[in-house]
């Protein structure tokens, strides 16, 4: 076959056809190095060896080391795991907070071609049993805090051959029920800090994270080395989280929740200082790290940041060098955006899910949005955001057609890209992609002419009143701006005439009071009449999911017939 002329135009009939006789020029003359997780570790160790990594330990004290020492210990851990028989394709579970032990596992396990399965300790015990068995975890690395939990389920997870406690021998009383346990510190101390990382394809599985399973059993999302490295590159970009070597990053989203939104890998890629806040996720502890360590950026769900804000406001403290926070998991409340802004911090909304690694969209301006007047721009940035390179999105209407990008026509959101799942572990849920290769997110929303997507609801939370949709997210946002309200949930309840009507449930701030009439008059000029909740209930506590979101399913089950009683 002759060489290809660089301006050669493929004939229509050959477009998309794989050539059967590759020539030298088909291949490209670039080195073919796989995008694997150990390359991130080795990059940080070589190029940012003295940059600090910190963890708050279980007793509240701070453990401090740097990327060179971190990499040494991760390699020691990989050697120790190899000695325990872990190899390509094995699954190693972790049940742990955000600390240096866990972070080392994030590199040691996938570095061997094995899968790091981050088990969410906040799930119900029966769900934890289910996912450990479903994932076929061979070894379980357990935080000292979760030993009791594991002891309570040990008879139901017979596939786990070995339990390793994250700490030193003697850090907890010997756990009698787990057989001969090993201790991480003792294990790695016996190993050299060097390793020849095994070579494997970048498409090899690296991490496993189960969705919290608000309906049905949790499903396993299996990340690959390639998807992880590409996602890290993407989050680091200036229009996304804008991560750099000058940053100090504190992931508050748990390492077991969509891998802490990719920050453990993104931080090594850029050589940012890294802070692991441990189990102390209250306002005072987090704020202390932010101020003392010079945190510039962090990530987490709004509930966490509310605690930080409340503490800072109560004590009249500044937020140190904090510049921006990646906030997602649920919609960013306007009030939170404003409160952070008052302290000089920009709250950047991200939308995504475990299945999208998790970055799907991010709410930063593009040229068009930057030209808007301040008010309009503020409103724009409260949308879930625009697409980074690497994510394609379509909004599909009931008749299967695509919605126009008009900022109002809402439909089902589907996504496609190299860090988006193509299905679930062991085929659960069946074939997920449509004929065009898009994944169904289960969210409902629209896209505007500026390219910004806005979620109006999760498909299972949608309120359909007389055939029209009411956006629970919009109403909740307005309600949480009321000074007495701490949290708000608007849910669909049964109505004999309209099928469904919105019911508003709120929890109140300490010492505050509120009744239905107050709330309805507050909402009067803020939402259209038919969106007005049919009733307002003040409840003592919101049921929360294992990932820090309001468990609307529980509320719906409890209140479904609330209006039917009238
Ligand atoms: P789980 O389903 O276990 O709660 P995920 O993190 O995978 O865990 O949840 C993803 C869902 O969270 C999305 O499908 C969406 O409904 C919701 N979500 C995430 N980010 C946002 C956001 N910025 N605004 C509104 N909803 C969001």
Short mmCIF file of C-alpha atoms in Angstrom, two decimals, residues 224-455:
data_model
loop_
_atom_site.label_atom_id
_atom_site.label_comp_id
_atom_site.label_asym_id
_atom_site.label_seq_id
_atom_site.Cartn_x
_atom_site.Cartn_y
_atom_site.Cartn_z
CA UNK A 224 -9.58 1.29 34.45
CA UNK A 225 -6.06 2.74 34.57
CA UNK A 226 -6.73 4.54 31.32
CA UNK A 227 -10.05 6.04 32.48
CA UNK A 228 -8.43 7.13 35.76
CA UNK A 229 -5.44 8.84 34.15
CA UNK A 230 -7.59 10.57 31.52
CA UNK A 231 -10.04 11.73 34.19
CA UNK A 232 -7.13 13.10 36.27
CA UNK A 233 -5.85 15.05 33.29
CA UNK A 234 -9.32 16.42 32.72
CA UNK A 235 -10.05 17.56 36.28
CA UNK A 236 -6.67 19.28 36.47
CA UNK A 237 -7.39 21.54 33.47
CA UNK A 238 -7.77 25.28 34.11
CA UNK A 239 -11.41 25.39 33.07
CA UNK A 240 -12.18 22.47 35.35
CA UNK A 241 -10.66 22.27 38.85
CA UNK A 242 -7.47 24.03 37.73
CA UNK A 243 -5.09 21.93 39.81
CA UNK A 244 -1.43 22.82 39.95
CA UNK A 245 1.76 22.20 41.90
CA UNK A 246 1.00 25.41 43.83
CA UNK A 247 -2.23 24.02 45.21
CA UNK A 248 -2.96 22.39 48.51
CA UNK A 249 -5.80 19.94 47.93
CA UNK A 250 -8.07 18.50 50.60
CA UNK A 251 -10.54 15.85 49.43
CA UNK A 252 -13.35 15.65 51.94
CA UNK A 253 -15.46 13.43 49.68
CA UNK A 254 -14.56 9.97 50.94
CA UNK A 255 -12.03 7.84 49.08
CA UNK A 256 -14.83 5.26 48.89
CA UNK A 257 -17.17 7.68 47.11
CA UNK A 258 -16.20 7.72 43.42
CA UNK A 259 -12.56 7.63 44.54
CA UNK A 260 -12.84 11.00 46.20
CA UNK A 261 -13.75 12.46 42.84
CA UNK A 262 -10.39 11.54 41.34
CA UNK A 263 -8.35 13.91 43.52
CA UNK A 264 -5.94 11.26 44.91
CA UNK A 265 -4.78 10.70 41.35
CA UNK A 266 -5.09 14.29 40.11
CA UNK A 267 -2.96 15.58 43.03
CA UNK A 268 -0.05 13.24 42.18
CA UNK A 269 -0.31 14.19 38.53
CA UNK A 270 0.29 17.87 39.31
CA UNK A 271 2.31 17.49 42.53
CA UNK A 272 -0.10 19.39 44.76
CA UNK A 273 0.23 19.30 48.54
CA UNK A 274 -2.35 16.80 49.74
CA UNK A 275 -4.39 16.69 52.94
CA UNK A 276 -6.37 13.67 54.09
CA UNK A 277 -8.82 14.75 56.82
CA UNK A 278 -9.47 11.29 58.31
CA UNK A 279 -12.64 10.67 60.24
CA UNK A 280 -12.81 14.15 61.76
CA UNK A 281 -15.26 15.66 59.32
CA UNK A 282 -16.72 18.34 61.57
CA UNK A 283 -16.46 22.10 61.00
CA UNK A 284 -13.71 22.87 63.56
CA UNK A 285 -11.35 20.07 62.45
CA UNK A 286 -11.77 20.79 58.75
CA UNK A 287 -11.40 24.52 59.20
CA UNK A 288 -8.27 24.05 61.25
CA UNK A 289 -6.66 22.11 58.38
CA UNK A 290 -7.85 24.68 55.86
CA UNK A 291 -6.31 27.54 57.82
CA UNK A 292 -3.17 25.90 59.19
CA UNK A 293 -2.11 24.00 56.10
CA UNK A 294 -3.07 26.57 53.47
CA UNK A 295 -5.68 24.47 51.67
CA UNK A 296 -6.48 26.13 48.33
CA UNK A 297 -9.02 23.67 46.99
CA UNK A 298 -11.21 20.84 48.22
CA UNK A 299 -14.17 18.71 47.25
CA UNK A 300 -17.28 17.37 48.94
CA UNK A 301 -21.06 17.35 49.24
CA UNK A 302 -22.85 20.50 50.49
CA UNK A 303 -23.59 19.03 53.97
CA UNK A 304 -19.87 18.94 54.80
CA UNK A 305 -19.25 22.50 53.66
CA UNK A 306 -22.28 23.74 55.60
CA UNK A 307 -20.53 22.62 58.79
CA UNK A 308 -17.32 24.41 57.81
CA UNK A 309 -19.22 27.58 56.98
CA UNK A 310 -21.29 27.51 60.16
CA UNK A 311 -18.17 27.18 62.26
CA UNK A 312 -16.30 29.93 60.37
CA UNK A 313 -19.27 32.29 60.62
CA UNK A 314 -19.91 31.56 64.29
CA UNK A 315 -16.28 32.12 65.26
CA UNK A 316 -15.79 34.89 62.71
CA UNK A 317 -12.83 33.09 61.14
CA UNK A 318 -11.48 33.53 57.64
CA UNK A 319 -10.91 30.58 55.32
CA UNK A 320 -7.16 31.07 54.98
CA UNK A 321 -5.88 30.56 51.44
CA UNK A 322 -8.95 28.65 50.28
CA UNK A 323 -9.83 29.66 46.70
CA UNK A 324 -12.27 27.18 45.30
CA UNK A 325 -14.34 24.21 46.34
CA UNK A 326 -15.65 21.52 44.11
CA UNK A 327 -19.19 20.93 45.32
CA UNK A 328 -21.48 18.22 43.98
CA UNK A 329 -23.43 15.11 44.78
CA UNK A 330 -26.52 17.29 45.11
CA UNK A 331 -27.27 20.73 43.72
CA UNK A 332 -25.16 23.59 45.04
CA UNK A 333 -27.51 25.73 47.16
CA UNK A 334 -27.49 29.41 46.19
CA UNK A 335 -27.13 30.33 49.84
CA UNK A 336 -23.93 28.30 50.08
CA UNK A 337 -22.50 29.93 46.96
CA UNK A 338 -23.21 33.35 48.51
CA UNK A 339 -21.82 32.51 51.93
CA UNK A 340 -18.58 31.22 50.43
CA UNK A 341 -18.37 34.22 48.16
CA UNK A 342 -18.63 36.50 51.18
CA UNK A 343 -15.49 34.78 52.44
CA UNK A 344 -13.66 35.12 49.11
CA UNK A 345 -14.08 31.50 48.02
CA UNK A 346 -15.66 30.32 44.80
CA UNK A 347 -17.97 27.33 45.06
CA UNK A 348 -17.66 25.41 41.80
CA UNK A 349 -20.49 23.06 41.08
CA UNK A 350 -19.72 19.67 39.55
CA UNK A 351 -22.29 17.18 38.36
CA UNK A 352 -21.57 13.53 37.96
CA UNK A 353 -22.03 10.12 39.40
CA UNK A 354 -19.97 7.09 40.39
CA UNK A 355 -20.48 5.89 36.82
CA UNK A 356 -18.85 9.05 35.41
CA UNK A 357 -15.66 8.88 37.55
CA UNK A 358 -17.33 11.33 38.56
CA UNK A 359 -16.80 14.47 36.44
CA UNK A 360 -19.68 14.85 33.97
CA UNK A 361 -20.10 18.62 33.87
CA UNK A 362 -18.52 21.50 35.73
CA UNK A 363 -19.89 24.97 36.20
CA UNK A 364 -17.19 27.39 35.10
CA UNK A 365 -17.73 30.15 32.59
CA UNK A 366 -16.99 29.86 28.90
CA UNK A 367 -16.62 32.93 26.69
CA UNK A 368 -20.35 33.31 26.22
CA UNK A 369 -21.16 32.99 29.92
CA UNK A 370 -18.34 35.37 30.85
CA UNK A 371 -19.97 38.07 28.74
CA UNK A 372 -23.25 37.93 30.68
CA UNK A 373 -24.15 40.61 33.20
CA UNK A 374 -23.19 39.64 36.77
CA UNK A 375 -26.71 38.60 37.78
CA UNK A 376 -27.24 36.46 34.72
CA UNK A 377 -23.79 34.95 35.10
CA UNK A 378 -24.45 34.08 38.74
CA UNK A 379 -27.63 32.36 37.70
CA UNK A 380 -25.84 30.55 34.91
CA UNK A 381 -23.19 29.17 37.26
CA UNK A 382 -25.84 27.66 39.52
CA UNK A 383 -26.61 25.27 36.68
CA UNK A 384 -24.77 21.96 36.85
CA UNK A 385 -22.35 23.15 34.19
CA UNK A 386 -20.81 22.58 30.83
CA UNK A 387 -19.03 19.65 29.29
CA UNK A 388 -15.30 19.14 29.63
CA UNK A 389 -13.46 17.58 26.70
CA UNK A 390 -14.08 13.85 27.09
CA UNK A 391 -17.79 13.94 27.89
CA UNK A 392 -20.57 13.99 25.32
CA UNK A 393 -24.15 14.47 26.43
CA UNK A 394 -27.62 14.25 24.95
CA UNK A 395 -31.06 14.98 26.33
CA UNK A 396 -33.60 12.47 25.13
CA UNK A 397 -37.34 13.15 25.06
CA UNK A 398 -40.14 10.64 25.58
CA UNK A 399 -40.49 10.06 21.82
CA UNK A 400 -36.77 9.21 21.53
CA UNK A 401 -35.81 12.50 19.85
CA UNK A 402 -33.07 14.79 21.13
CA UNK A 403 -34.12 17.92 22.97
CA UNK A 404 -33.02 21.25 21.48
CA UNK A 405 -30.45 23.23 23.48
CA UNK A 406 -32.97 25.89 24.49
CA UNK A 407 -32.54 25.83 28.25
CA UNK A 408 -36.10 24.70 28.88
CA UNK A 409 -36.89 21.42 27.11
CA UNK A 410 -36.08 18.78 29.73
CA UNK A 411 -35.57 15.09 29.13
CA UNK A 412 -33.41 12.12 30.15
CA UNK A 413 -29.68 12.82 30.32
CA UNK A 414 -27.37 10.36 28.56
CA UNK A 415 -23.56 10.58 28.53
CA UNK A 416 -20.64 9.08 26.68
CA UNK A 417 -16.88 9.27 27.13
CA UNK A 418 -13.65 7.44 28.04
CA UNK A 419 -14.20 7.77 31.82
CA UNK A 420 -17.88 6.81 31.71
CA UNK A 421 -19.03 3.27 32.56
CA UNK A 422 -20.22 1.00 29.78
CA UNK A 423 -21.99 -1.33 32.19
CA UNK A 424 -21.83 -2.74 35.71
CA UNK A 425 -19.66 -5.45 37.24
CA UNK A 426 -20.72 -9.01 36.35
CA UNK A 427 -23.27 -7.66 33.89
CA UNK A 428 -25.71 -6.45 36.58
CA UNK A 429 -28.42 -4.28 35.09
CA UNK A 430 -27.84 -5.81 31.64
CA UNK A 431 -26.77 -3.87 28.57
CA UNK A 432 -26.57 -0.23 29.60
CA UNK A 433 -25.51 1.66 26.48
CA UNK A 434 -27.88 2.69 23.72
CA UNK A 435 -27.16 2.14 20.04
CA UNK A 436 -25.06 5.34 19.95
CA UNK A 437 -22.95 4.25 22.93
CA UNK A 438 -24.52 6.62 25.48
CA UNK A 439 -25.07 5.69 29.16
CA UNK A 440 -28.38 6.56 30.89
CA UNK A 441 -27.73 8.72 33.97
CA UNK A 442 -31.19 8.52 35.54
CA UNK A 443 -31.18 12.31 35.76
CA UNK A 444 -33.54 14.68 34.03
CA UNK A 445 -32.49 18.09 32.80
CA UNK A 446 -31.92 20.47 29.90
CA UNK A 447 -29.06 22.21 28.10
CA UNK A 448 -29.08 25.90 27.14
CA UNK A 449 -27.63 27.75 24.17
CA UNK A 450 -24.52 28.54 26.23
CA UNK A 451 -23.88 24.79 26.59
CA UNK A 452 -24.83 24.62 30.28
CA UNK A 453 -26.77 21.65 31.58
CA UNK A 454 -29.24 22.03 34.39
CA UNK A 455 -30.65 19.11 36.33
#
